[in-house]
Short mmCIF file of C-alpha atoms in Angstrom, two decimals:
data_model
loop_
_atom_site.label_atom_id
_atom_site.label_comp_id
_atom_site.label_asym_id
_atom_site.label_seq_id
_atom_site.Cartn_x
_atom_site.Cartn_y
_atom_site.Cartn_z
CA MET J 1 -5.46 16.51 0.90
CA THR J 2 -6.29 12.92 -0.02
CA ALA J 3 -8.26 11.90 -3.10
CA ILE J 4 -11.30 11.16 -0.96
CA GLU J 5 -11.07 14.53 0.77
CA GLN J 6 -10.90 16.17 -2.64
CA THR J 7 -13.99 14.25 -3.64
CA GLU J 8 -15.88 15.58 -0.64
CA ALA J 9 -14.72 19.12 -1.34
CA ALA J 10 -15.61 19.01 -5.02
CA ARG J 11 -18.76 16.90 -5.05
CA PRO J 12 -21.45 19.50 -6.03
CA ARG J 13 -22.39 19.21 -9.70
CA GLY J 14 -21.47 21.95 -12.12
CA THR J 15 -18.18 22.83 -10.47
CA ARG J 16 -15.40 23.28 -13.03
CA LEU J 17 -12.08 21.93 -11.82
CA PRO J 18 -8.59 21.80 -13.33
CA ARG J 19 -8.02 18.44 -15.04
CA ARG J 20 -5.68 17.09 -12.34
CA ALA J 21 -8.06 18.08 -9.55
CA ARG J 22 -11.00 16.52 -11.41
CA ARG J 23 -9.05 13.31 -11.94
CA ASN J 24 -8.18 13.13 -8.24
CA GLN J 25 -11.81 13.78 -7.36
CA LEU J 26 -12.94 10.93 -9.61
CA LEU J 27 -10.33 8.59 -8.19
CA GLY J 28 -11.50 9.43 -4.68
CA ALA J 29 -15.11 8.65 -5.60
CA ALA J 30 -14.05 5.43 -7.33
CA GLN J 31 -12.10 4.35 -4.25
CA GLU J 32 -15.16 4.78 -2.06
CA VAL J 33 -17.32 2.75 -4.42
CA PHE J 34 -14.79 -0.01 -5.14
CA VAL J 35 -13.93 -0.47 -1.47
CA ALA J 36 -17.60 -0.57 -0.46
CA GLN J 37 -18.93 -2.70 -3.32
CA GLY J 38 -15.98 -4.51 -4.91
CA TYR J 39 -15.03 -4.21 -8.55
CA HIS J 40 -17.69 -6.47 -10.01
CA SER J 41 -20.63 -4.87 -8.19
CA ALA J 42 -19.49 -1.29 -8.76
CA ALA J 43 -20.91 0.61 -11.73
CA MET J 44 -19.65 3.70 -13.50
CA ASP J 45 -23.05 5.25 -12.78
CA ASP J 46 -22.38 4.80 -9.05
CA ILE J 47 -18.96 6.42 -9.33
CA ALA J 48 -20.24 9.37 -11.35
CA GLU J 49 -23.05 9.87 -8.85
CA ARG J 50 -20.64 9.66 -5.91
CA ALA J 51 -18.37 12.23 -7.55
CA GLY J 52 -21.27 14.51 -8.44
CA VAL J 53 -20.50 14.52 -12.16
CA SER J 54 -22.18 13.23 -15.30
CA LYS J 55 -21.07 9.95 -16.87
CA PRO J 56 -19.64 11.77 -19.93
CA VAL J 57 -17.34 13.72 -17.61
CA LEU J 58 -16.20 10.48 -16.00
CA TYR J 59 -15.56 8.89 -19.40
CA GLN J 60 -13.54 11.92 -20.51
CA HIS J 61 -10.96 10.92 -17.91
CA PHE J 62 -11.30 7.14 -17.85
CA PRO J 63 -12.55 5.16 -20.88
CA GLY J 64 -13.88 2.30 -18.76
CA LYS J 65 -14.22 0.77 -15.32
CA LEU J 66 -11.07 -1.33 -15.60
CA GLU J 67 -8.94 1.66 -16.61
CA LEU J 68 -10.30 3.56 -13.64
CA TYR J 69 -9.58 0.67 -11.30
CA LEU J 70 -6.04 0.28 -12.63
CA ALA J 71 -5.33 3.99 -12.22
CA LEU J 72 -6.47 3.75 -8.61
CA LEU J 73 -4.43 0.61 -8.07
CA ASP J 74 -1.32 2.29 -9.49
CA GLN J 75 -1.80 5.21 -7.10
CA HIS J 76 -2.05 3.02 -4.03
CA CYS J 77 0.70 0.59 -5.00
CA GLU J 78 3.01 3.59 -5.37
CA ALA J 79 1.89 4.89 -1.97
CA LEU J 80 2.79 1.58 -0.29
CA LEU J 81 6.18 1.42 -1.99
CA HIS J 82 6.93 5.01 -1.01
CA SER J 83 6.02 4.26 2.63
CA VAL J 84 8.29 1.22 2.77
CA ARG J 85 11.21 3.05 1.18
CA THR J 86 10.73 6.01 3.53
CA ALA J 87 10.70 3.67 6.54
CA LEU J 88 13.89 1.95 5.43
CA ALA J 89 15.63 5.30 4.96
CA SER J 90 14.37 6.78 8.22
CA THR J 91 17.19 5.45 10.43
CA THR J 92 20.48 3.57 10.36
CA ASP J 93 19.60 1.66 13.53
CA ASN J 94 18.56 -1.71 12.16
CA LYS J 95 16.11 -2.63 14.91
CA LEU J 96 14.37 0.72 14.52
CA ARG J 97 14.45 0.21 10.75
CA VAL J 98 12.60 -3.11 11.12
CA ALA J 99 10.03 -1.45 13.37
CA ALA J 100 9.54 1.46 10.97
CA THR J 101 9.05 -0.92 8.05
CA MET J 102 6.53 -3.03 9.98
CA ASP J 103 4.69 0.13 10.98
CA ALA J 104 4.55 1.25 7.33
CA TYR J 105 2.40 -1.79 6.55
CA PHE J 106 0.20 -1.27 9.61
CA ALA J 107 -0.31 2.40 8.73
CA TYR J 108 -1.16 1.43 5.18
CA VAL J 109 -3.91 -1.01 6.16
CA GLU J 110 -5.22 1.33 8.87
CA ASP J 111 -5.82 4.21 6.44
CA GLU J 112 -9.50 5.04 6.70
CA GLY J 113 -10.03 4.99 2.94
CA GLY J 114 -9.49 1.22 2.89
CA ALA J 115 -7.19 1.43 -0.14
CA PHE J 116 -5.25 -1.65 0.97
CA ARG J 117 -8.28 -3.76 0.05
CA LEU J 118 -7.77 -2.81 -3.58
CA VAL J 119 -4.19 -4.05 -3.42
CA PHE J 120 -4.33 -7.07 -1.12
CA GLU J 121 -7.99 -8.11 -1.17
CA SER J 122 -9.16 -7.29 -4.69
CA ASP J 123 -11.97 -9.34 -6.21
CA LEU J 124 -10.25 -8.87 -9.57
CA THR J 125 -7.02 -10.78 -8.98
CA ASN J 126 -7.76 -13.05 -11.95
CA GLU J 127 -7.36 -10.01 -14.23
CA PRO J 128 -3.76 -10.13 -15.53
CA ALA J 129 -3.24 -6.36 -15.36
CA VAL J 130 -4.34 -6.33 -11.70
CA ARG J 131 -2.31 -9.40 -10.75
CA GLU J 132 0.77 -7.92 -12.42
CA ARG J 133 0.51 -4.69 -10.42
CA VAL J 134 -0.06 -6.45 -7.10
CA ASP J 135 2.83 -8.85 -7.71
CA ARG J 136 5.05 -5.98 -8.85
CA VAL J 137 4.54 -3.83 -5.76
CA SER J 138 5.13 -6.82 -3.47
CA LEU J 139 8.35 -7.51 -5.38
CA GLN J 140 9.46 -3.87 -5.31
CA CYS J 141 8.89 -3.63 -1.55
CA ALA J 142 10.85 -6.85 -1.06
CA GLU J 143 13.66 -5.55 -3.27
CA ALA J 144 13.91 -2.39 -1.17
CA ILE J 145 14.14 -4.48 2.01
CA SER J 146 16.54 -6.91 0.34
CA ASP J 147 18.97 -4.14 -0.59
CA VAL J 148 19.32 -3.18 3.07
CA ILE J 149 19.72 -6.79 4.21
CA ALA J 150 22.39 -7.50 1.59
CA GLU J 151 24.32 -4.33 2.41
CA ASP J 152 24.29 -4.97 6.15
CA THR J 153 24.85 -8.73 6.25
CA GLY J 154 26.85 -9.57 3.17
CA LEU J 155 24.35 -12.27 2.23
CA SER J 156 23.92 -12.97 -1.45
CA LYS J 157 21.25 -11.23 -3.49
CA ASP J 158 19.11 -14.37 -3.61
CA GLU J 159 19.47 -15.04 0.12
CA SER J 160 18.63 -11.43 0.99
CA MET J 161 15.62 -11.48 -1.30
CA LEU J 162 14.29 -14.63 0.32
CA LEU J 163 14.45 -13.01 3.75
CA ALA J 164 12.96 -9.78 2.43
CA VAL J 165 9.98 -11.54 0.86
CA GLY J 166 9.39 -13.22 4.20
CA LEU J 167 9.54 -9.96 6.16
CA GLY J 168 7.27 -8.12 3.73
CA GLY J 169 4.79 -10.97 3.52
CA VAL J 170 4.57 -11.39 7.28
CA SER J 171 4.12 -7.64 7.73
CA GLN J 172 1.17 -7.27 5.38
CA VAL J 173 -0.56 -10.51 6.44
CA VAL J 174 -0.27 -9.72 10.16
CA ALA J 175 -1.29 -6.09 9.61
CA ARG J 176 -4.43 -7.19 7.77
CA TYR J 177 -5.23 -9.73 10.50
CA TRP J 178 -4.72 -7.07 13.17
CA LEU J 179 -7.11 -4.69 11.42
CA SER J 180 -9.85 -7.29 10.94
CA SER J 181 -9.57 -8.94 14.35
CA GLU J 182 -11.21 -7.79 17.55
CA THR J 183 -8.21 -8.27 19.82
CA GLY J 184 -8.13 -4.63 20.89
CA ILE J 185 -4.33 -4.55 20.58
CA ALA J 186 -3.16 -1.00 19.92
CA ARG J 187 -1.20 -0.43 16.72
CA ASP J 188 2.05 0.49 18.47
CA LYS J 189 1.81 -2.64 20.63
CA ALA J 190 1.07 -4.83 17.60
CA VAL J 191 4.03 -3.35 15.73
CA ALA J 192 6.28 -3.87 18.76
CA LEU J 193 5.25 -7.53 19.03
CA LEU J 194 5.84 -8.21 15.36
CA THR J 195 9.12 -6.30 15.41
CA SER J 196 10.31 -8.40 18.35
CA LEU J 197 9.52 -11.58 16.43
CA ALA J 198 11.19 -10.40 13.22
CA TRP J 199 14.20 -8.90 14.96
CA ARG J 200 14.98 -12.10 16.84
CA GLY J 201 15.30 -13.76 13.46
CA ILE J 202 17.04 -11.14 11.33
CA ALA J 203 19.46 -10.14 14.10
CA GLY J 204 20.89 -13.65 13.94
CA PHE J 205 22.72 -12.67 10.74
CA PRO J 206 26.00 -10.92 11.64
CA LEU J 207 26.52 -7.38 10.43
CA HIS J 208 28.92 -7.07 7.56
CA GLY J 209 32.19 -5.13 7.40
CA ALA J 210 32.01 -1.46 8.41
CA GLU J 211 28.41 -1.89 9.52
CA ALA J 212 29.39 -4.21 12.36
CA HIS J 213 29.69 -1.36 14.85
CA LEU J 214 26.04 -0.45 14.47
CA SER J 215 24.41 -2.16 17.36
CA ALA J 216 25.83 -4.17 20.10
CA GLU J 217 22.69 -3.47 22.07
CA GLY J 218 20.42 -4.57 19.20
CA HIS J 219 22.05 -7.99 19.20
#
Protein backbone atom coordinates (compact mmCIF):
# COMPACT_ATOMS: atom_id res chain seq x y z
CA MET A 1 0.00 0.00 0.00
CA THR A 2 1.43 3.37 -0.99
CA ALA A 3 1.56 6.40 1.30
CA ILE A 4 -1.30 8.00 -0.61
CA GLU A 5 -3.42 4.86 -0.36
CA GLN A 6 -2.75 4.82 3.37
CA THR A 7 -3.87 8.42 3.53
CA GLU A 8 -7.17 7.55 1.86
CA ALA A 9 -7.68 4.59 4.17
CA ALA A 10 -6.92 6.54 7.33
CA ARG A 11 -8.37 9.96 6.58
CA PRO A 12 -11.36 10.11 9.02
CA ARG A 13 -10.55 12.20 12.08
CA GLY A 14 -10.22 10.57 15.47
CA THR A 15 -8.69 7.35 14.19
CA ARG A 16 -5.73 6.26 16.32
CA LEU A 17 -2.93 4.76 14.27
CA PRO A 18 0.46 3.27 15.14
CA ARG A 19 3.18 5.91 14.80
CA ARG A 20 4.64 4.47 11.58
CA ALA A 21 1.21 4.23 9.95
CA ARG A 22 0.37 7.78 11.02
CA ARG A 23 3.66 9.05 9.62
CA ASN A 24 3.00 7.33 6.29
CA GLN A 25 -0.50 8.76 6.24
CA LEU A 26 0.84 12.28 6.79
CA LEU A 27 3.48 11.82 4.11
CA GLY A 28 0.80 10.69 1.68
CA ALA A 29 -1.31 13.76 2.42
CA ALA A 30 1.75 16.01 2.11
CA GLN A 31 2.61 14.49 -1.25
CA GLU A 32 -0.84 15.26 -2.59
CA VAL A 33 -0.65 18.86 -1.42
CA PHE A 34 2.94 19.53 -2.48
CA VAL A 35 2.44 18.01 -5.93
CA ALA A 36 -0.80 19.96 -6.47
CA GLN A 37 0.28 23.30 -5.02
CA GLY A 38 4.09 23.35 -4.89
CA TYR A 39 6.09 23.87 -1.74
CA HIS A 40 5.65 27.62 -1.40
CA SER A 41 1.86 27.62 -1.82
CA ALA A 42 1.26 24.59 0.40
CA ALA A 43 0.36 25.18 4.04
CA MET A 44 0.55 22.87 7.03
CA ASP A 45 -3.16 23.59 7.55
CA ASP A 46 -3.85 22.15 4.08
CA ILE A 47 -1.82 19.03 4.81
CA ALA A 48 -3.48 18.44 8.18
CA GLU A 49 -6.89 18.91 6.59
CA ARG A 50 -6.02 16.53 3.75
CA ALA A 51 -4.85 13.92 6.25
CA GLY A 52 -7.89 14.39 8.46
CA VAL A 53 -5.85 15.25 11.56
CA SER A 54 -5.34 18.31 13.73
CA LYS A 55 -2.29 20.52 13.26
CA PRO A 56 -0.87 19.46 16.66
CA VAL A 57 -0.89 15.85 15.47
CA LEU A 58 0.96 16.87 12.31
CA TYR A 59 3.54 18.83 14.32
CA GLN A 60 4.09 15.85 16.63
CA HIS A 61 5.60 14.05 13.65
CA PHE A 62 7.14 16.91 11.68
CA PRO A 63 8.28 20.16 13.35
CA GLY A 64 7.79 22.23 10.21
CA LYS A 65 6.94 22.29 6.52
CA LEU A 66 10.54 21.96 5.36
CA GLU A 67 11.16 18.91 7.55
CA LEU A 68 8.02 17.32 6.14
CA TYR A 69 9.09 18.09 2.59
CA LEU A 70 12.57 16.68 3.17
CA ALA A 71 11.18 13.48 4.67
CA LEU A 72 9.01 13.05 1.59
CA LEU A 73 11.93 13.84 -0.70
CA ASP A 74 14.11 11.26 1.08
CA GLN A 75 11.41 8.64 0.60
CA HIS A 76 11.08 9.23 -3.12
CA CYS A 77 14.79 9.63 -3.82
CA GLU A 78 15.31 6.23 -2.19
CA ALA A 79 12.49 4.77 -4.30
CA LEU A 80 14.15 5.96 -7.52
CA LEU A 81 17.55 4.62 -6.50
CA HIS A 82 16.03 1.27 -5.55
CA SER A 83 14.27 1.05 -8.94
CA VAL A 84 17.47 1.77 -10.86
CA ARG A 85 19.50 -0.74 -8.84
CA THR A 86 16.80 -3.38 -9.27
CA ALA A 87 16.74 -2.78 -13.03
CA LEU A 88 20.50 -3.12 -13.30
CA ALA A 89 20.44 -6.37 -11.33
CA SER A 90 17.48 -7.83 -13.22
CA THR A 91 19.49 -9.40 -16.06
CA THR A 92 23.02 -10.05 -17.30
CA ASP A 93 22.02 -9.29 -20.90
CA ASN A 94 23.36 -5.79 -21.37
CA LYS A 95 20.82 -4.63 -23.95
CA LEU A 96 17.98 -5.80 -21.71
CA ARG A 97 19.74 -4.13 -18.78
CA VAL A 98 19.74 -0.80 -20.62
CA ALA A 99 16.05 -1.22 -21.42
CA ALA A 100 15.18 -2.11 -17.83
CA THR A 101 17.07 0.92 -16.53
CA MET A 102 15.37 3.26 -19.01
CA ASP A 103 12.01 1.78 -18.04
CA ALA A 104 12.76 2.38 -14.35
CA TYR A 105 12.83 6.12 -15.05
CA PHE A 106 9.67 6.00 -17.16
CA ALA A 107 7.84 4.03 -14.46
CA TYR A 108 9.01 6.51 -11.86
CA VAL A 109 7.64 9.55 -13.69
CA GLU A 110 4.45 7.72 -14.65
CA ASP A 111 3.52 6.93 -11.03
CA GLU A 112 0.12 8.48 -10.46
CA GLY A 113 1.17 10.19 -7.25
CA GLY A 114 3.43 12.55 -9.20
CA ALA A 115 6.31 12.09 -6.74
CA PHE A 116 8.89 12.68 -9.47
CA ARG A 117 7.89 16.36 -9.48
CA LEU A 118 9.22 16.68 -5.95
CA VAL A 119 12.57 15.31 -7.08
CA PHE A 120 13.04 16.70 -10.59
CA GLU A 121 10.67 19.69 -10.72
CA SER A 122 10.71 21.09 -7.19
CA ASP A 123 10.08 24.80 -6.68
CA LEU A 124 12.49 24.62 -3.75
CA THR A 125 15.73 23.80 -5.56
CA ASN A 126 17.39 26.92 -4.13
CA GLU A 127 17.11 25.34 -0.65
CA PRO A 128 20.51 23.71 0.03
CA ALA A 129 19.02 20.66 1.78
CA VAL A 130 16.74 19.99 -1.21
CA ARG A 131 19.45 20.58 -3.80
CA GLU A 132 21.81 18.27 -1.92
CA ARG A 133 19.27 15.43 -1.93
CA VAL A 134 18.40 15.82 -5.60
CA ASP A 135 22.06 15.98 -6.61
CA ARG A 136 22.87 13.00 -4.38
CA VAL A 137 20.24 10.68 -5.84
CA SER A 138 21.27 11.61 -9.39
CA LEU A 139 24.87 10.83 -8.45
CA GLN A 140 23.96 7.56 -6.73
CA CYS A 141 21.95 6.39 -9.75
CA ALA A 142 24.85 7.29 -12.02
CA GLU A 143 27.29 5.46 -9.75
CA ALA A 144 25.15 2.32 -9.92
CA ILE A 145 25.11 2.51 -13.73
CA SER A 146 28.82 3.36 -13.81
CA ASP A 147 29.75 0.26 -11.82
CA VAL A 148 28.16 -1.94 -14.48
CA ILE A 149 29.79 -0.04 -17.35
CA ALA A 150 33.23 -0.22 -15.75
CA GLU A 151 32.90 -3.94 -15.01
CA ASP A 152 31.75 -4.82 -18.51
CA THR A 153 33.97 -2.53 -20.60
CA GLY A 154 37.14 -2.05 -18.61
CA LEU A 155 36.82 1.72 -18.96
CA SER A 156 38.24 3.81 -16.15
CA LYS A 157 36.09 4.93 -13.25
CA ASP A 158 35.96 8.50 -14.56
CA GLU A 159 35.13 7.41 -18.11
CA SER A 160 32.40 5.05 -16.91
CA MET A 161 30.93 7.74 -14.69
CA LEU A 162 30.78 10.21 -17.56
CA LEU A 163 28.81 7.73 -19.66
CA ALA A 164 26.59 6.82 -16.71
CA VAL A 165 25.70 10.45 -15.99
CA GLY A 166 24.76 10.80 -19.65
CA LEU A 167 22.55 7.70 -19.64
CA GLY A 168 20.80 8.65 -16.40
CA GLY A 169 20.31 12.24 -17.45
CA VAL A 170 18.90 11.33 -20.84
CA SER A 171 16.56 8.79 -19.24
CA GLN A 172 14.96 11.17 -16.76
CA VAL A 173 14.75 14.14 -19.17
CA VAL A 174 13.17 12.06 -21.94
CA ALA A 175 10.83 10.31 -19.50
CA ARG A 176 9.60 13.67 -18.20
CA TYR A 177 9.14 14.97 -21.75
CA TRP A 178 7.24 11.82 -22.70
CA LEU A 179 4.88 12.22 -19.74
CA SER A 180 4.16 15.89 -20.41
CA SER A 181 3.86 15.67 -24.19
CA GLU A 182 0.79 14.70 -26.16
CA THR A 183 2.51 12.40 -28.63
CA GLY A 184 0.40 9.40 -27.66
CA ILE A 185 3.47 7.13 -27.74
CA ALA A 186 2.94 4.14 -25.45
CA ARG A 187 5.43 3.70 -22.63
CA ASP A 188 6.87 0.45 -23.97
CA LYS A 189 7.36 2.03 -27.40
CA ALA A 190 9.01 5.11 -25.88
CA VAL A 191 11.34 2.94 -23.81
CA ALA A 192 12.20 0.84 -26.89
CA LEU A 193 13.04 3.97 -28.91
CA LEU A 194 15.25 5.41 -26.20
CA THR A 195 16.89 2.04 -25.57
CA SER A 196 17.71 1.74 -29.28
CA LEU A 197 19.36 5.16 -29.21
CA ALA A 198 21.34 4.47 -26.04
CA TRP A 199 22.31 0.95 -27.03
CA ARG A 200 23.75 2.06 -30.37
CA GLY A 201 26.11 4.25 -28.38
CA ILE A 202 27.03 2.11 -25.39
CA ALA A 203 27.39 -1.07 -27.47
CA GLY A 204 30.26 0.60 -29.28
CA PHE A 205 32.47 -0.06 -26.25
CA PRO A 206 33.85 -3.62 -26.43
CA LEU A 207 33.02 -6.00 -23.62
CA HIS A 208 35.87 -6.65 -21.26
CA GLY A 209 37.56 -9.96 -20.44
CA ALA A 210 35.27 -12.81 -19.39
CA GLU A 211 32.21 -10.71 -20.20
CA ALA A 212 33.02 -10.68 -23.90
CA HIS A 213 30.91 -13.78 -24.58
CA LEU A 214 27.75 -12.06 -23.43
CA SER A 215 26.18 -10.90 -26.60
CA ALA A 216 27.21 -11.32 -30.12
CA GLU A 217 23.64 -10.61 -31.11
CA GLY A 218 23.49 -7.43 -29.02
CA HIS A 219 26.43 -6.00 -30.95
